[in-house]
XYZ file of C-alpha atoms in Angstrom:
386
model
C 0.000 0.000 0.000
C 1.209 3.542 -0.627
C -0.056 6.916 0.416
C -1.753 8.376 -2.634
C -3.527 11.468 -1.387
C -3.987 13.512 1.762
C -7.133 15.601 1.981
C -7.739 18.267 4.615
C -11.427 18.849 5.165
C -12.748 22.348 5.818
C -16.425 21.611 6.116
C -18.787 24.540 6.176
C -15.907 26.920 6.850
C -15.417 30.243 5.082
C -12.531 31.451 7.236
C -8.972 30.160 7.355
C -8.558 31.203 10.994
C -7.203 28.545 13.332
C -9.973 26.992 15.421
C -9.800 27.319 19.180
C -9.294 24.064 21.067
C -12.594 22.255 21.608
C -13.597 22.237 25.271
C -15.720 19.180 26.027
C -16.894 18.715 29.614
C -17.455 15.309 31.139
C -20.834 13.771 30.248
C -23.660 14.447 32.704
C -24.363 12.009 35.516
C -27.475 10.020 34.599
C -29.694 8.405 37.242
C -30.532 5.148 35.469
C -29.559 1.482 35.474
C -28.172 1.771 31.961
C -28.059 4.380 29.234
C -26.486 5.323 25.938
C -26.407 8.315 23.581
C -25.485 7.787 19.926
C -25.555 9.711 16.674
C -28.117 8.083 14.395
C -26.121 8.599 11.194
C -22.567 7.786 12.238
C -23.467 5.331 14.999
C -20.874 7.059 17.192
C -21.396 6.472 20.916
C -21.174 9.873 22.582
C -21.629 8.586 26.126
C -22.887 5.451 27.834
C -22.942 3.473 31.065
C -23.872 -0.170 31.557
C -24.892 -0.121 27.894
C -24.329 -3.872 27.545
C -26.076 -4.908 30.743
C -29.074 -7.139 30.086
C -32.078 -5.415 31.630
C -35.856 -5.924 31.583
C -37.137 -3.626 28.818
C -40.858 -3.447 29.654
C -42.785 -1.874 26.743
C -39.584 -0.932 24.925
C -40.042 -4.485 23.630
C -42.777 -3.094 21.405
C -40.098 -1.302 19.368
C -39.108 -4.711 18.018
C -42.753 -5.689 17.434
C -43.259 -2.477 15.470
C -39.996 -2.994 13.571
C -40.965 -6.516 12.479
C -44.327 -5.192 11.302
C -42.584 -2.394 9.383
C -40.371 -4.941 7.615
C -43.369 -7.100 6.721
C -45.233 -4.074 5.352
C -42.209 -2.953 3.329
C -41.788 -6.422 1.828
C -45.468 -6.584 0.885
C -46.223 -9.616 3.039
C -49.040 -7.772 4.831
C -51.039 -4.609 4.248
C -52.192 -1.811 6.538
C -55.718 -2.653 5.375
C -55.545 -6.265 6.574
C -58.432 -7.053 8.898
C -57.295 -8.911 12.005
C -59.728 -11.006 14.028
C -59.039 -10.553 17.736
C -58.408 -13.777 19.644
C -58.939 -14.431 23.346
C -55.197 -14.105 23.865
C -55.285 -10.587 22.410
C -58.506 -9.598 24.180
C -58.195 -6.554 26.421
C -59.852 -8.532 29.227
C -57.157 -11.220 29.169
C -56.151 -11.558 32.856
C -52.473 -11.501 31.815
C -52.945 -7.838 30.886
C -54.535 -6.781 34.189
C -53.252 -3.358 35.202
C -51.206 -2.869 32.040
C -51.548 -0.504 29.078
C -54.230 -1.479 26.542
C -55.831 -0.430 23.278
C -59.139 -1.936 24.463
C -59.825 -4.326 21.602
C -62.586 -6.925 21.953
C -62.490 -10.628 21.287
C -64.057 -11.673 17.972
C -63.988 -8.169 16.514
C -62.008 -7.291 13.390
C -59.497 -4.433 13.508
C -57.367 -3.216 10.610
C -53.643 -3.716 10.953
C -52.830 -0.007 10.772
C -55.015 0.726 13.796
C -53.322 -2.085 15.678
C -49.943 -0.560 14.814
C -51.133 2.755 16.249
C -52.296 0.854 19.304
C -48.830 -0.626 19.730
C -46.893 2.609 19.213
C -49.154 5.270 20.763
C -51.376 3.424 23.245
C -48.633 0.912 24.054
C -51.409 -1.643 24.109
C -50.377 -5.138 25.123
C -53.591 -6.434 23.548
C -52.781 -4.761 20.222
C -49.256 -6.145 20.370
C -50.434 -9.738 20.740
C -52.942 -9.251 17.913
C -50.111 -8.068 15.636
C -47.901 -10.965 16.698
C -50.593 -13.539 15.967
C -51.404 -11.984 12.601
C -47.771 -12.005 11.488
C -46.621 -15.354 12.878
C -49.700 -17.354 13.889
C -48.905 -17.323 17.602
C -47.063 -15.140 20.046
C -44.428 -17.794 20.726
C -43.723 -18.102 17.004
C -43.525 -14.326 16.759
C -41.007 -14.228 19.616
C -38.816 -16.521 17.534
C -39.146 -14.092 14.617
C -38.180 -11.230 16.930
C -35.062 -13.089 18.014
C -34.077 -13.787 14.418
C -34.414 -10.108 13.518
C -32.351 -9.234 16.577
C -29.532 -11.469 15.354
C -29.629 -9.928 11.875
C -29.393 -6.438 13.390
C -26.493 -7.453 15.631
C -28.499 -7.200 18.856
C -26.489 -9.955 20.481
C -27.505 -9.223 24.066
C -31.276 -9.209 23.637
C -33.751 -12.060 23.908
C -37.517 -12.066 23.542
C -40.144 -14.444 24.863
C -43.161 -12.238 24.198
C -44.205 -9.328 21.999
C -45.094 -6.801 24.708
C -42.465 -6.871 27.444
C -44.394 -8.046 30.477
C -41.840 -9.527 32.896
C -40.076 -12.796 32.194
C -36.639 -13.783 33.483
C -35.562 -14.826 29.976
C -36.747 -11.604 28.343
C -34.157 -8.827 28.231
C -32.535 -6.098 26.152
C -29.590 -3.739 26.520
C -29.358 -0.001 26.031
C -26.922 -0.526 23.155
C -29.218 -3.000 21.416
C -32.148 -0.611 21.800
C -30.116 2.126 20.123
C -29.293 -0.288 17.290
C -32.961 -1.180 16.923
C -33.985 2.479 16.903
C -31.536 3.167 14.065
C -33.166 0.357 12.104
C -36.662 1.748 12.741
C -35.593 5.112 11.315
C -35.067 3.420 7.941
C -38.870 3.085 7.647
C -40.011 6.726 7.651
C -43.712 6.021 7.136
C -43.857 3.786 10.190
C -41.472 5.957 12.190
C -43.887 8.866 11.729
C -46.386 7.013 13.925
C -44.181 7.598 16.959
C -44.756 11.355 16.817
C -48.555 11.128 16.665
C -49.936 12.922 19.763
C -52.938 10.672 20.370
C -55.048 7.795 19.107
C -58.749 7.069 19.513
C -60.186 3.572 19.270
C -63.490 2.230 20.551
C -64.350 5.831 21.579
C -61.390 5.840 23.957
C -58.833 8.567 23.311
C -55.297 7.874 24.521
C -52.380 10.266 24.348
C -48.868 9.291 23.368
C -46.993 8.194 26.475
C -43.812 9.949 25.346
C -44.453 13.317 27.006
C -41.219 14.769 25.618
C -43.075 15.212 22.325
C -44.756 18.210 23.942
C -41.714 19.447 25.826
C -39.080 19.512 23.078
C -39.758 20.263 19.412
C -36.626 18.405 18.337
C -37.945 15.076 19.673
C -40.157 13.034 17.331
C -39.988 9.514 18.852
C -39.715 6.819 20.104
C -41.142 4.864 23.099
C -41.625 4.642 26.841
C -41.839 1.608 29.078
C -42.513 0.731 32.691
C -42.848 -2.291 34.904
C -41.863 -2.671 38.541
C -38.965 -4.878 37.450
C -37.743 -2.582 34.664
C -38.324 0.786 36.267
C -39.075 3.769 34.049
C -37.551 3.548 30.567
C -37.456 5.865 27.564
C -35.932 5.670 24.101
C -35.935 9.044 22.351
C -34.889 10.282 18.932
C -34.316 13.973 18.295
C -33.121 16.057 15.349
C -31.585 19.515 15.507
C -29.674 21.409 12.809
C -29.453 18.294 10.654
C -28.030 16.125 13.439
C -30.108 13.228 14.788
C -29.381 11.656 18.171
C -30.820 8.567 19.826
C -30.861 8.259 23.602
C -31.790 5.232 25.681
C -32.528 5.456 29.407
C -33.389 2.261 31.299
C -34.293 1.849 34.946
C -34.980 5.465 35.953
C -36.768 6.048 39.249
C -39.841 7.894 37.979
C -41.703 9.016 34.896
C -40.372 12.538 35.319
C -36.915 11.159 36.020
C -36.655 9.289 32.715
C -37.629 12.499 30.903
C -35.110 14.662 32.760
C -32.277 12.183 32.212
C -33.146 11.899 28.520
C -33.122 15.679 28.122
C -29.742 15.870 29.837
C -28.257 13.352 27.422
C -29.679 15.016 24.323
C -28.682 18.518 25.437
C -25.110 17.340 26.027
C -24.885 15.704 22.604
C -26.290 18.632 20.660
C -24.277 21.217 22.582
C -20.831 19.654 22.367
C -20.837 17.444 19.246
C -21.557 17.745 15.548
C -21.916 15.273 12.712
C -20.730 15.747 9.145
C -21.318 13.623 6.086
C -17.864 13.309 4.587
C -18.703 11.135 1.595
C -21.731 9.645 -0.118
C -22.086 6.084 -1.331
C -21.065 5.820 -4.973
C -19.268 9.164 -5.153
C -15.841 9.106 -6.786
C -13.244 9.935 -4.141
C -10.184 9.397 -6.314
C -8.980 7.418 -9.286
C -6.120 4.970 -9.587
C -3.775 3.800 -12.304
C -4.764 0.477 -13.914
C -2.177 -1.647 -15.678
C -2.893 -3.950 -18.626
C -6.506 -2.872 -18.907
C -8.883 -1.517 -21.511
C -8.842 1.716 -19.453
C -5.870 3.342 -17.740
C -7.791 4.572 -14.694
C -10.433 3.231 -12.324
C -12.704 5.339 -10.138
C -12.722 4.468 -6.435
C -15.284 5.232 -3.736
C -16.990 3.869 -0.621
C -19.904 1.469 -0.323
C -21.886 3.546 2.196
C -22.491 7.104 3.261
C -19.700 8.141 5.609
C -20.752 10.245 8.596
C -18.415 11.385 11.352
C -19.391 12.655 14.799
C -16.733 14.851 16.392
C -16.397 17.500 19.106
C -18.009 20.732 17.958
C -15.604 23.091 16.221
C -13.020 20.430 15.280
C -14.103 19.840 11.673
C -11.176 21.809 10.229
C -8.727 19.405 11.872
C -10.046 16.260 10.182
C -7.500 14.537 7.942
C -8.245 11.796 5.436
C -5.603 9.615 3.779
C -6.419 7.385 0.827
C -4.037 4.450 0.636
C -4.218 2.680 -2.721
C -2.840 -0.699 -3.736
C 0.685 -0.260 -5.096
C -0.153 -2.004 -8.380
C -3.660 -2.522 -9.740
C -3.793 -4.885 -12.714
C -6.769 -5.621 -14.913
C -9.193 -7.223 -14.729
C -10.616 -4.861 -12.104
C -13.906 -5.960 -10.564
C -16.569 -3.438 -9.600
C -17.128 -3.482 -5.838
C -13.781 -5.097 -5.047
C -11.415 -3.398 -2.599
C -8.354 -1.655 -4.061
C -7.345 0.554 -1.148
C -8.577 2.089 2.056
C -9.669 5.416 3.483
C -8.242 6.381 6.883
C -9.696 9.387 8.732
C -7.932 10.877 11.747
C -8.461 13.780 14.123
C -5.519 15.147 16.120
C -3.581 11.980 15.358
C -6.338 9.627 16.543
C -7.790 7.228 14.003
C -11.556 7.662 13.747
C -12.406 5.630 10.676
C -10.915 3.020 8.356
C -13.039 2.208 5.306
C -12.373 0.109 2.162
C -12.008 1.947 -1.148
C -13.920 0.018 -3.801
C -13.864 0.087 -7.580
C -16.889 1.947 -8.919
C -16.587 0.241 -12.293
C -15.046 -2.856 -13.826
C -12.052 -2.693 -16.144
C -11.432 -5.621 -18.471
C -8.002 -6.852 -19.544
C -6.503 -5.027 -22.513
C -5.279 -6.650 -25.690
C -2.044 -8.599 -25.973
C 0.072 -5.580 -26.981
C -1.317 -3.501 -24.110
C -0.571 -6.248 -21.589
C 2.975 -6.773 -22.900
C 3.762 -3.067 -22.986
C 2.480 -2.449 -19.437
C 4.412 -5.493 -18.210
C 7.619 -4.007 -19.621
C 6.915 -0.580 -18.107
C 6.111 -2.153 -14.739
C 9.352 -4.158 -14.858
C 11.551 -1.127 -15.414
C 9.534 0.927 -12.927
C 10.191 -1.704 -10.260
C 13.932 -1.562 -11.035
C 13.936 2.211 -10.624
C 12.146 1.953 -7.289
C 14.545 -0.638 -5.849
């Protein structure tokens, strides 16, 4: 590998003045069993504590139920207009649900799937959640298996589900980190994510307000979900966007409803005040080109396979450095999507990112004369470089 290019980023900067050193205070103390704050685009963890501790998630479980439904809707396996017949298991009067949050659906009645989704997200109805689970998988136990499979695909390695709603079970747990991962995945379905910001929902002449009271307290917050059981304490996963930057916070095991809101606001305020996120590159954009030997073309365009976002201390964007290290010799055939170098991004000497540089197009082998000529040139070039 050889250093091909060094790029100094000056993002959104019109002045060449030297930036003052970024002053970042210690993260706030958070009164919770576990918590995490991440940037939704870069995935950067801004602060966390006990983020990998397996904790009872209460109704935060319903984030996975909603996510599975979103996937099924996106893939066309079900429709929002599907009519779901309510079973005894999903009946609001099921003794299992006594004292818990409900949508108030009735056994034997038919309810469209979209209303049930609203019942899951806004009313946090355990009855609605079971109805969704049975519609998608036939039974709640089968749906729990589906939930666990989705968790593995998403990399939620420290979560396990035995039901769709989150009522206590010793083998049912999630972590703050996994909940942040799940929330990022939910954001990829904007139509379904929009449900989380709905202020209220009326079904069966019963109007219920969204249990996430931060929707009324902070205009930047547009999701996601609350949860509470005696075992789990008060929990809240929130997503907020300000000045183009989206953060996800997870607070588990707070002492009160007000407490989970205060701790969430502290995390979000810290992230927005002291950090910023920049999109450095876009998927498919040409970042550089490289010499190709013995090919039908002499150059190949290189780029990255995903959008590259970077979360850094506020005011440090002018100090970002990116080095593109390309393979010393690239010979045809060149295959589109194959790695031919790497991008390394640093800040103040600390490596922040290492990403493969991929060919954005294929280059076939040249004719016999081209191959022979380039072989001769390469031979003498190697002698010169000895």
